[in-house]
Short mmCIF file of C-alpha atoms and ligand atoms in Angstrom, two decimals:
data_model
loop_
_atom_site.label_atom_id
_atom_site.label_comp_id
_atom_site.label_asym_id
_atom_site.label_seq_id
_atom_site.Cartn_x
_atom_site.Cartn_y
_atom_site.Cartn_z
CA MET A 8 -11.90 6.67 -16.01
CA LEU A 9 -15.34 5.54 -14.95
CA SER A 10 -17.90 5.33 -17.72
CA ASN A 11 -21.54 4.64 -17.28
CA GLN A 12 -21.97 2.34 -20.23
CA ALA A 13 -21.54 -0.82 -18.26
CA ASN A 14 -21.34 -4.01 -20.20
CA ASN A 15 -23.31 -5.84 -17.60
CA GLY A 16 -24.71 -8.84 -19.45
CA GLY A 17 -27.75 -8.84 -17.19
CA LYS A 18 -25.62 -8.60 -14.06
CA ARG A 19 -25.42 -5.96 -11.37
CA THR A 20 -23.86 -2.61 -12.18
CA SER A 21 -22.16 -0.13 -9.91
CA LEU A 22 -23.76 3.13 -8.89
CA HIS A 23 -20.48 4.91 -9.57
CA GLY A 24 -20.04 3.65 -13.15
CA HIS A 25 -17.35 1.37 -14.52
CA TRP A 26 -13.73 1.60 -15.62
CA SER A 27 -13.44 2.55 -19.26
CA SER A 28 -11.02 -0.28 -19.98
CA ARG A 29 -9.02 -3.13 -18.51
CA MET A 30 -5.98 -0.87 -18.64
CA ALA A 31 -7.76 1.82 -16.63
CA PHE A 32 -8.41 -0.70 -13.87
CA ILE A 33 -4.85 -2.04 -13.88
CA LEU A 34 -3.53 1.51 -13.72
CA ALA A 35 -5.78 2.42 -10.82
CA VAL A 36 -4.86 -0.66 -8.80
CA THR A 37 -1.18 -0.26 -9.66
CA GLY A 38 -1.45 3.38 -8.61
CA SER A 39 -2.88 2.25 -5.31
CA ALA A 40 -0.29 -0.51 -4.82
CA VAL A 41 2.85 1.38 -5.81
CA GLY A 42 3.49 3.99 -3.17
CA LEU A 43 5.45 4.75 -0.05
CA GLY A 44 5.16 1.06 0.83
CA ASN A 45 7.59 0.14 -1.93
CA ILE A 46 10.16 2.88 -1.65
CA TRP A 47 9.95 4.20 1.89
CA LYS A 48 8.65 1.25 3.93
CA PHE A 49 10.02 -1.88 2.30
CA PRO A 50 13.72 -0.96 2.66
CA TYR A 51 13.44 0.13 6.29
CA ILE A 52 11.30 -2.78 7.43
CA ALA A 53 13.63 -5.20 5.62
CA GLY A 54 16.57 -3.44 7.26
CA GLN A 55 15.06 -3.63 10.73
CA ASN A 56 14.31 -7.31 10.29
CA GLY A 57 17.79 -8.32 9.21
CA GLY A 58 17.43 -8.44 5.41
CA GLY A 59 17.78 -11.78 3.55
CA ALA A 60 15.43 -14.14 5.37
CA PHE A 61 12.83 -11.39 5.78
CA VAL A 62 12.90 -10.60 2.04
CA LEU A 63 12.43 -14.25 1.11
CA VAL A 64 9.50 -14.67 3.49
CA TYR A 65 8.03 -11.45 2.13
CA LEU A 66 8.29 -12.75 -1.46
CA ILE A 67 6.69 -16.05 -0.48
CA CYS A 68 3.87 -14.16 1.25
CA VAL A 69 3.33 -11.98 -1.83
CA VAL A 70 2.96 -14.95 -4.17
CA LEU A 71 1.22 -17.58 -2.04
CA ILE A 72 -0.95 -15.32 0.12
CA GLY A 73 -1.03 -11.87 -1.47
CA MET A 74 -1.95 -13.01 -4.94
CA PRO A 75 -4.95 -15.19 -3.96
CA VAL A 76 -6.17 -12.54 -1.52
CA MET A 77 -6.00 -9.91 -4.23
CA MET A 78 -7.94 -12.12 -6.65
CA SER A 79 -10.54 -12.86 -3.98
CA GLU A 80 -10.97 -9.19 -3.21
CA ILE A 81 -11.45 -8.22 -6.84
CA LEU A 82 -13.92 -11.01 -7.53
CA ILE A 83 -15.96 -10.20 -4.44
CA GLY A 84 -15.95 -6.51 -5.37
CA ARG A 85 -17.07 -7.15 -8.91
CA ARG A 86 -19.80 -9.55 -7.87
CA GLY A 87 -21.24 -7.19 -5.24
CA ARG A 88 -20.63 -3.94 -7.11
CA ARG A 89 -21.13 -1.85 -3.97
CA ASN A 90 -18.88 -0.38 -1.29
CA PRO A 91 -17.02 -3.08 0.69
CA VAL A 92 -19.44 -2.96 3.65
CA ALA A 93 -22.56 -3.33 1.49
CA THR A 94 -20.92 -5.82 -0.85
CA MET A 95 -19.96 -8.16 1.98
CA ALA A 96 -23.45 -7.89 3.51
CA LEU A 97 -25.12 -8.54 0.16
CA LEU A 98 -22.96 -11.49 -0.87
CA GLY A 99 -23.10 -12.90 2.65
CA LYS A 100 -26.86 -13.18 2.38
CA GLU A 101 -26.84 -14.21 -1.26
CA GLU A 102 -24.45 -17.07 -0.62
CA GLY A 103 -26.66 -18.35 2.17
CA SER A 104 -24.45 -17.17 5.03
CA SER A 105 -25.03 -13.99 7.01
CA GLN A 106 -25.06 -10.28 6.40
CA HIS A 107 -22.67 -9.94 9.34
CA TRP A 108 -19.85 -10.37 6.83
CA LYS A 109 -20.31 -6.63 6.47
CA TRP A 110 -17.94 -6.29 9.42
CA VAL A 111 -15.08 -7.35 7.17
CA GLY A 112 -15.86 -4.27 5.09
CA GLY A 113 -16.11 -2.27 8.30
CA ILE A 114 -12.63 -3.32 9.48
CA GLY A 115 -11.37 -2.27 6.06
CA VAL A 116 -12.94 1.18 6.23
CA LEU A 117 -11.33 1.70 9.63
CA ALA A 118 -7.95 0.31 8.53
CA GLY A 119 -7.90 2.67 5.55
CA ILE A 120 -8.58 5.66 7.79
CA LEU A 121 -5.91 4.66 10.31
CA ILE A 122 -3.27 3.90 7.67
CA LEU A 123 -3.83 7.16 5.83
CA SER A 124 -3.50 9.05 9.12
CA TYR A 125 0.23 8.29 9.22
CA TYR A 126 0.74 7.73 5.50
CA SER A 127 -0.18 11.36 4.97
CA VAL A 128 2.46 12.43 7.48
CA ILE A 129 5.21 10.56 5.63
CA ALA A 130 3.88 11.80 2.28
CA GLY A 131 4.23 15.27 3.79
CA TRP A 132 7.93 14.55 4.36
CA VAL A 133 8.18 13.70 0.68
CA LEU A 134 6.58 17.03 -0.26
CA ALA A 135 9.08 18.83 1.94
CA TYR A 136 11.91 16.94 0.24
CA VAL A 137 10.72 18.16 -3.17
CA VAL A 138 11.34 21.70 -1.98
CA LYS A 139 14.62 20.86 -0.24
CA SER A 140 15.89 19.06 -3.35
CA ALA A 141 14.92 21.85 -5.70
CA SER A 142 16.65 24.43 -3.56
CA GLY A 143 19.91 22.50 -3.69
CA THR A 144 20.05 21.57 0.01
CA PHE A 145 21.62 18.22 -0.80
CA SER A 146 24.18 19.25 -3.43
CA GLY A 147 27.43 17.66 -2.37
CA ALA A 148 26.10 17.26 1.18
CA SER A 149 27.87 14.92 3.58
CA SER A 150 26.08 12.14 5.40
CA GLU A 151 26.10 14.26 8.58
CA VAL A 152 24.47 17.20 6.82
CA VAL A 153 21.77 15.01 5.24
CA SER A 154 21.03 13.37 8.60
CA SER A 155 20.81 16.68 10.39
CA VAL A 156 18.50 18.12 7.72
CA PHE A 157 16.19 15.15 8.32
CA ALA A 158 16.37 15.39 12.10
CA GLU A 159 15.77 19.12 12.06
CA PHE A 160 12.76 18.84 9.76
CA THR A 161 11.01 15.95 11.51
CA GLY A 162 11.92 17.49 14.86
CA SER A 163 9.70 20.47 14.11
CA TRP A 164 6.07 19.52 14.70
CA GLN A 165 4.93 22.69 12.94
CA ALA A 166 6.77 21.80 9.74
CA VAL A 167 5.52 18.21 9.77
CA ALA A 168 1.96 19.28 10.61
CA LEU A 169 2.02 21.76 7.75
CA THR A 170 3.09 19.24 5.11
CA HIS A 171 0.63 16.65 6.52
CA THR A 172 -2.12 19.24 6.13
CA ILE A 173 -1.10 20.04 2.55
CA PHE A 174 -1.06 16.36 1.57
CA MET A 175 -4.46 15.65 3.16
CA GLY A 176 -5.84 18.74 1.43
CA LEU A 177 -4.63 17.48 -1.95
CA THR A 178 -6.17 14.07 -1.30
CA VAL A 179 -9.55 15.50 -0.28
CA LEU A 180 -9.53 17.74 -3.33
CA VAL A 181 -9.11 14.90 -5.77
CA VAL A 182 -11.58 12.61 -4.02
CA ALA A 183 -14.17 15.38 -3.72
CA ARG A 184 -13.98 16.52 -7.30
CA GLY A 185 -13.75 13.00 -8.66
CA VAL A 186 -10.96 14.02 -11.00
CA GLU A 187 -9.55 10.53 -11.06
CA ARG A 188 -9.28 10.82 -14.81
CA GLY A 189 -6.33 13.14 -14.33
CA LEU A 190 -4.72 10.72 -11.93
CA GLU A 191 -5.13 7.86 -14.33
CA GLN A 192 -2.97 9.85 -16.70
CA ALA A 193 -0.57 10.50 -13.84
CA VAL A 194 -0.19 6.79 -13.11
CA ARG A 195 0.30 6.03 -16.79
CA PHE A 196 3.30 8.32 -16.72
CA MET A 197 4.41 7.94 -13.11
CA VAL A 198 5.10 4.23 -12.89
CA PRO A 199 7.34 4.07 -15.98
CA ALA A 200 9.09 7.31 -14.98
CA LEU A 201 9.66 6.00 -11.46
CA LEU A 202 11.09 2.82 -12.96
CA ILE A 203 13.53 4.77 -15.15
CA LEU A 204 14.70 6.88 -12.22
CA MET A 205 15.12 3.82 -10.02
CA LEU A 206 17.20 2.21 -12.77
CA THR A 207 19.38 5.33 -12.94
CA LEU A 208 19.85 5.11 -9.19
CA LEU A 209 20.59 1.42 -9.55
CA GLY A 210 23.43 2.35 -11.91
CA TYR A 211 24.75 4.67 -9.24
CA ALA A 212 24.39 2.01 -6.54
CA ILE A 213 26.28 -0.48 -8.69
CA SER A 214 29.12 2.00 -9.17
CA SER A 215 29.27 2.74 -5.44
CA GLY A 216 31.51 -0.25 -4.85
CA TYR A 217 29.13 -1.59 -2.22
CA PHE A 218 26.57 -3.16 -4.52
CA MET A 219 27.39 -6.76 -3.67
CA GLN A 220 27.25 -5.99 0.02
CA GLY A 221 23.73 -4.65 -0.53
CA VAL A 222 22.71 -7.68 -2.58
CA GLU A 223 24.10 -10.00 0.05
CA PHE A 224 22.23 -8.21 2.80
CA MET A 225 18.99 -8.47 0.84
CA PHE A 226 19.21 -12.03 -0.39
CA THR A 227 21.41 -14.07 1.93
CA PRO A 228 19.04 -15.51 4.48
CA SER A 229 20.25 -16.10 8.01
CA TRP A 230 17.27 -18.06 9.23
CA ASP A 231 18.43 -18.24 12.83
CA LYS A 232 17.82 -14.50 13.16
CA LEU A 233 14.27 -14.71 11.83
CA GLY A 234 11.71 -14.69 14.65
CA TRP A 235 7.94 -14.96 14.29
CA ASP A 236 7.67 -11.22 14.75
CA SER A 237 9.75 -10.74 11.60
CA VAL A 238 7.61 -13.26 9.73
CA LEU A 239 4.53 -11.28 10.78
CA ALA A 240 6.23 -8.06 9.66
CA ALA A 241 6.87 -9.69 6.26
CA LEU A 242 3.24 -10.76 5.96
CA GLY A 243 2.06 -7.31 7.02
CA GLN A 244 4.35 -5.67 4.50
CA ALA A 245 3.05 -7.95 1.73
CA PHE A 246 -0.52 -6.88 2.53
CA PHE A 247 0.40 -3.23 2.89
CA THR A 248 2.36 -2.95 -0.33
CA LEU A 249 -0.31 -4.72 -2.39
CA SER A 250 -3.10 -2.60 -0.84
CA ILE A 251 -4.99 -5.74 0.17
CA GLY A 252 -6.90 -6.84 3.26
CA MET A 253 -8.78 -3.57 3.69
CA GLY A 254 -11.21 -3.35 0.79
CA ALA A 255 -9.36 -0.85 -1.45
CA VAL A 256 -8.99 -3.38 -4.22
CA MET A 257 -12.53 -4.64 -3.51
CA ALA A 258 -13.88 -1.11 -3.97
CA TYR A 259 -11.97 -0.77 -7.24
CA GLY A 260 -13.14 -4.23 -8.34
CA ALA A 261 -16.74 -3.01 -8.01
CA TYR A 262 -16.16 -0.81 -11.05
CA LEU A 263 -14.52 -3.56 -13.16
CA PRO A 264 -16.17 -4.66 -16.44
CA GLU A 265 -17.33 -8.28 -16.60
CA ASP A 266 -14.99 -9.37 -19.35
CA THR A 267 -11.70 -8.40 -17.71
CA SER A 268 -9.49 -11.25 -16.50
CA ILE A 269 -9.04 -10.94 -12.76
CA THR A 270 -6.09 -13.33 -12.74
CA GLY A 271 -4.24 -11.42 -15.47
CA ALA A 272 -4.87 -8.04 -13.88
CA SER A 273 -3.74 -9.27 -10.44
CA ALA A 274 -0.57 -10.80 -11.84
CA ALA A 275 0.33 -7.54 -13.61
CA VAL A 276 -0.17 -5.48 -10.46
CA VAL A 277 1.73 -7.90 -8.21
CA ALA A 278 4.65 -8.04 -10.65
CA ALA A 279 4.92 -4.25 -10.99
CA ASP A 280 4.63 -3.68 -7.26
CA THR A 281 7.17 -6.32 -6.27
CA GLY A 282 9.59 -5.23 -8.99
CA ILE A 283 9.63 -1.66 -7.72
CA ALA A 284 10.13 -2.74 -4.10
CA MET A 285 13.06 -4.99 -5.07
CA LEU A 286 14.62 -2.17 -7.07
CA ALA A 287 14.24 0.17 -4.10
CA GLY A 288 16.06 -2.32 -1.89
CA LEU A 289 18.86 -2.80 -4.41
CA VAL A 290 19.36 0.95 -4.53
CA ILE A 291 19.09 1.72 -0.82
CA PHE A 292 21.19 -1.02 0.81
CA PRO A 293 24.41 -0.45 -1.18
CA LEU A 294 24.08 3.26 -0.33
CA VAL A 295 23.54 2.41 3.33
CA PHE A 296 26.79 0.47 3.43
CA ALA A 297 28.70 2.90 1.22
CA ASN A 298 27.91 5.69 3.66
CA GLY A 299 28.44 3.82 6.88
CA LEU A 300 24.76 4.01 7.84
CA SER A 301 22.79 1.27 9.55
CA PRO A 302 20.10 -0.67 7.64
CA ALA A 303 18.06 -0.69 10.85
CA ASP A 304 17.78 3.09 10.93
CA GLY A 305 13.98 3.06 10.68
CA PRO A 306 11.52 5.36 8.90
CA GLY A 307 14.19 7.93 8.02
CA LEU A 308 16.23 5.47 5.94
CA VAL A 309 15.32 6.60 2.40
CA PHE A 310 15.34 10.23 3.43
CA GLN A 311 18.93 9.82 4.53
CA THR A 312 20.33 7.63 1.76
CA LEU A 313 18.77 8.90 -1.46
CA PRO A 314 19.56 12.62 -0.99
CA LEU A 315 23.18 11.62 -0.36
CA ALA A 316 23.34 9.75 -3.65
CA PHE A 317 21.60 12.53 -5.54
CA GLY A 318 23.89 15.09 -3.94
CA LYS A 319 26.92 13.41 -5.48
CA MET A 320 25.44 12.86 -8.95
CA ALA A 321 25.80 15.20 -11.91
CA GLY A 322 22.39 16.82 -12.40
CA GLY A 323 21.48 15.62 -8.92
CA VAL A 324 19.27 18.61 -8.13
CA VAL A 325 17.02 17.85 -11.08
CA PHE A 326 17.01 14.08 -10.53
CA SER A 327 16.31 14.47 -6.86
CA THR A 328 13.48 16.93 -7.38
CA VAL A 329 11.88 14.79 -10.07
CA PHE A 330 12.25 11.71 -7.88
CA PHE A 331 10.46 13.23 -4.90
CA VAL A 332 7.76 14.68 -7.16
CA LEU A 333 7.15 11.21 -8.58
CA LEU A 334 7.09 9.72 -5.12
CA SER A 335 4.51 12.34 -4.07
CA PHE A 336 2.33 11.26 -6.97
CA ALA A 337 2.78 7.62 -6.03
CA ALA A 338 1.70 8.44 -2.47
CA TRP A 339 -1.22 10.47 -3.74
CA THR A 340 -2.65 7.68 -5.91
CA SER A 341 -2.26 5.28 -2.96
CA ALA A 342 -4.06 7.69 -0.65
CA LEU A 343 -7.06 7.59 -2.96
CA GLY A 344 -7.27 3.81 -2.53
CA LEU A 345 -7.05 4.20 1.23
CA VAL A 346 -10.09 6.50 1.47
CA GLU A 347 -12.20 4.93 -1.29
CA PRO A 348 -13.91 2.32 0.96
CA ALA A 349 -14.85 4.96 3.54
CA VAL A 350 -16.00 7.48 0.96
CA ALA A 351 -18.01 4.97 -1.10
CA TRP A 352 -19.64 3.76 2.13
CA LEU A 353 -20.65 7.26 3.28
CA VAL A 354 -22.05 8.02 -0.18
CA GLU A 355 -24.05 4.81 -0.48
CA ALA A 356 -25.19 4.30 3.09
CA PHE A 357 -25.74 7.88 4.22
CA GLY A 358 -26.61 9.64 0.98
CA LYS A 359 -23.66 12.04 1.26
CA THR A 360 -22.25 13.63 -1.87
CA ARG A 361 -18.70 12.62 -2.78
CA ALA A 362 -17.50 16.06 -1.76
CA GLN A 363 -19.15 15.88 1.67
CA ALA A 364 -17.85 12.38 2.23
CA ALA A 365 -14.32 13.42 1.23
CA VAL A 366 -14.33 16.35 3.65
CA ILE A 367 -15.72 14.31 6.57
CA VAL A 368 -13.32 11.39 6.10
CA GLY A 369 -10.40 13.68 5.28
CA GLY A 370 -10.98 15.82 8.36
CA LEU A 371 -11.11 12.79 10.62
CA ILE A 372 -7.94 11.35 9.13
CA TRP A 373 -6.15 14.69 9.45
CA LEU A 374 -7.05 14.84 13.13
CA ILE A 375 -5.89 11.29 13.88
CA GLY A 376 -2.74 12.04 11.87
CA LEU A 377 -1.68 14.68 14.38
CA GLY A 378 -0.78 11.78 16.68
CA SER A 379 1.78 10.62 14.13
CA VAL A 380 2.96 14.16 13.47
CA LEU A 381 3.90 14.45 17.16
CA SER A 382 5.44 10.96 17.28
CA PHE A 383 8.62 12.30 15.65
CA ASN A 384 9.12 15.30 17.92
CA VAL A 385 7.07 16.42 20.93
CA LEU A 386 5.81 12.93 21.82
CA ALA A 387 8.83 10.97 20.55
CA ASP A 388 9.55 9.73 24.06
CA VAL A 389 5.99 8.69 24.83
CA THR A 390 6.07 5.01 24.00
CA PHE A 391 3.80 2.07 24.83
CA LEU A 392 3.22 -1.44 23.37
CA ALA A 393 4.86 -1.19 19.91
CA GLY A 394 6.48 2.22 20.49
CA THR A 395 5.29 5.71 19.60
CA ILE A 396 1.74 6.53 18.46
CA PHE A 397 2.97 6.18 14.88
CA ASP A 398 4.54 2.76 15.63
CA ASN A 399 1.33 1.55 17.27
CA ILE A 400 -0.97 2.62 14.46
CA ASP A 401 1.40 1.08 11.92
CA TYR A 402 1.67 -2.19 13.87
CA LEU A 403 -2.06 -2.45 14.50
CA THR A 404 -2.99 -1.83 10.86
CA SER A 405 -0.25 -3.63 8.89
CA ASN A 406 0.39 -6.52 11.22
CA ILE A 407 -3.08 -7.18 12.60
CA MET A 408 -5.95 -5.53 10.73
CA LEU A 409 -4.78 -6.23 7.16
CA PRO A 410 -3.87 -9.90 7.74
CA LEU A 411 -7.13 -10.39 9.66
CA GLY A 412 -9.08 -8.76 6.83
CA GLY A 413 -7.24 -10.94 4.30
CA LEU A 414 -7.96 -14.06 6.34
CA LEU A 415 -11.69 -13.35 6.44
CA ILE A 416 -11.74 -12.41 2.75
CA THR A 417 -10.12 -15.68 1.65
CA ILE A 418 -12.39 -17.70 3.93
CA PHE A 419 -15.36 -15.91 2.42
CA ALA A 420 -14.25 -16.38 -1.19
CA GLY A 421 -13.02 -19.92 -0.65
CA TRP A 422 -15.62 -21.40 1.69
CA VAL A 423 -18.71 -19.19 1.86
CA MET A 424 -19.08 -18.41 -1.82
CA CYS A 425 -20.12 -21.40 -3.86
CA ARG A 426 -17.90 -22.79 -6.55
CA ASN A 427 -20.18 -21.54 -9.32
CA SER A 428 -19.98 -17.94 -8.16
CA THR A 429 -16.21 -17.81 -7.95
CA ALA A 430 -15.64 -19.81 -11.15
CA ASP A 431 -18.04 -17.46 -12.87
CA GLU A 432 -16.03 -14.41 -11.80
CA LEU A 433 -12.61 -15.92 -12.44
CA GLY A 434 -13.91 -17.04 -15.78
CA SER A 435 -12.78 -20.65 -15.85
CA SER A 436 -12.63 -23.87 -13.97
CA GLY A 437 -9.24 -24.80 -15.42
CA THR A 438 -5.89 -25.26 -13.72
CA LEU A 439 -5.45 -21.62 -12.73
CA TYR A 440 -8.83 -21.65 -11.05
CA LYS A 441 -7.96 -24.81 -9.15
CA ILE A 442 -4.70 -23.32 -7.96
CA TRP A 443 -6.47 -20.15 -6.80
CA ARG A 444 -9.10 -22.19 -4.98
CA LEU A 445 -6.54 -24.33 -3.23
CA LEU A 446 -4.60 -21.26 -2.13
CA ALA A 447 -7.70 -19.32 -1.08
CA ARG A 448 -9.30 -22.22 0.79
CA VAL A 449 -6.32 -23.84 2.42
CA LEU A 450 -2.89 -22.37 2.10
CA ALA A 451 -3.57 -18.65 2.52
CA PRO A 452 -5.91 -18.88 5.52
CA ILE A 453 -3.77 -21.45 7.31
CA GLY A 454 -0.62 -19.47 6.55
CA ILE A 455 -2.08 -16.22 7.86
CA LEU A 456 -3.50 -17.90 10.96
CA LEU A 457 -0.25 -19.67 11.78
CA ILE A 458 1.75 -16.48 11.49
CA LEU A 459 -0.73 -14.43 13.51
CA ILE A 460 -0.98 -17.01 16.28
CA ASN A 461 2.75 -17.56 16.57
CA ALA A 462 3.66 -13.89 16.51
CA ILE A 463 1.05 -12.66 18.99
N1 LIG B 1 0.02 -0.07 -1.17
C1 LIG B 1 0.25 1.29 -0.76
C2 LIG B 1 1.76 1.49 -0.69
O1 LIG B 1 2.50 0.56 -0.83
C3 LIG B 1 -0.43 1.60 0.55
C4 LIG B 1 -1.87 1.23 0.56
C5 LIG B 1 -2.35 0.27 1.44
C6 LIG B 1 -2.76 1.83 -0.33
C7 LIG B 1 -3.67 -0.11 1.44
C8 LIG B 1 -4.11 1.46 -0.33
C9 LIG B 1 -4.56 0.50 0.54
O2 LIG B 1 2.22 2.57 -0.49
#
């Protein structure tokens, strides 16, 4: 996926080579964006925050804040062509500000490590569900059976630790060997396949008789129920699902050829990511109501609704297995984005090989992840601030670190970088550029600040 024949037109090139094509870049960023955030997290966060109004705020955040932040991240990455820490330091100096902007990259490296520490635990659940599906556990199962299978599995710290270990091992393997080429092929196949399966499930959800109830829950806003904490959750979810605010997209942008349109690529990724999240919601909520479950059930929501639906479908064992395999791949390609800033930084700043960097970062993440492993069993009752260890890491990263990172990134792209630099990267000074600049300079930073201040 990365080739060394950079078309650099006299500009900087990346040490790690460049994407072979515009499509390769879009696939990599889409692979990073589409993941557990769309299918596991979006439905349960929307459910916990009352549905309708939350979903609308989330969509507004995606378009008015997420999109300009994503464009800013890619353009900064491509201009600096280094890991996020070095890129921010370099551009900070180059644009006549300070090299202390490197701290934005630093927050990103840390956020990626913290997010992957629990992301890997949930991805481990998905791996376990591949096996459970294939062995027919859910065939014709009742809602009680499905719920008890989930409770029993997550209740065993050994089982959860094992699958967390397997998932981290797989991630380290791919990062170490740099076999992204294989994953590019996987994304090429995975996203369309995931879409087809979601559409099949949508058919099932429509026939459940509770479809309209699901739609109503998702799209009828009751604004009186929407507090600032829910608005912050919507903003955090927008950042999380688009993989922005922590340098993943910036790191990928560093390998982007000069002639690729950043606006076009961003729009494609945002559309694919949002489409899949909406589909997930339209599948899950009707099933929640059809089975008398509560939308506010939390992180177990998809693991309790989807197996039920599959269990009642003809060919459900196959569908269910394929679905969880696809979701594992989606999680895997996202995990790569989460470690890329840390790995690229260790390679560039400390002269580590990719393999060494992958093992060091992976080991650290695995260790921190044990806190989230225990949050669902042994330490489930140990709660502080936002809840369990898992809840706290999730809150800190999604609701604070990513928005803060996004705020600083838009301020940097909008105010610190001069107009020539950004217009050069975005390739025009036409209407689209003006809209981006207005959003990046004014609307996005003020929006993020307002939400952060009001919610905290
Ligand atoms: N966007 C990914 C998802 O929705 C998670 C992620 C966040 C990946 C940040 C990379 C960076 O699952």
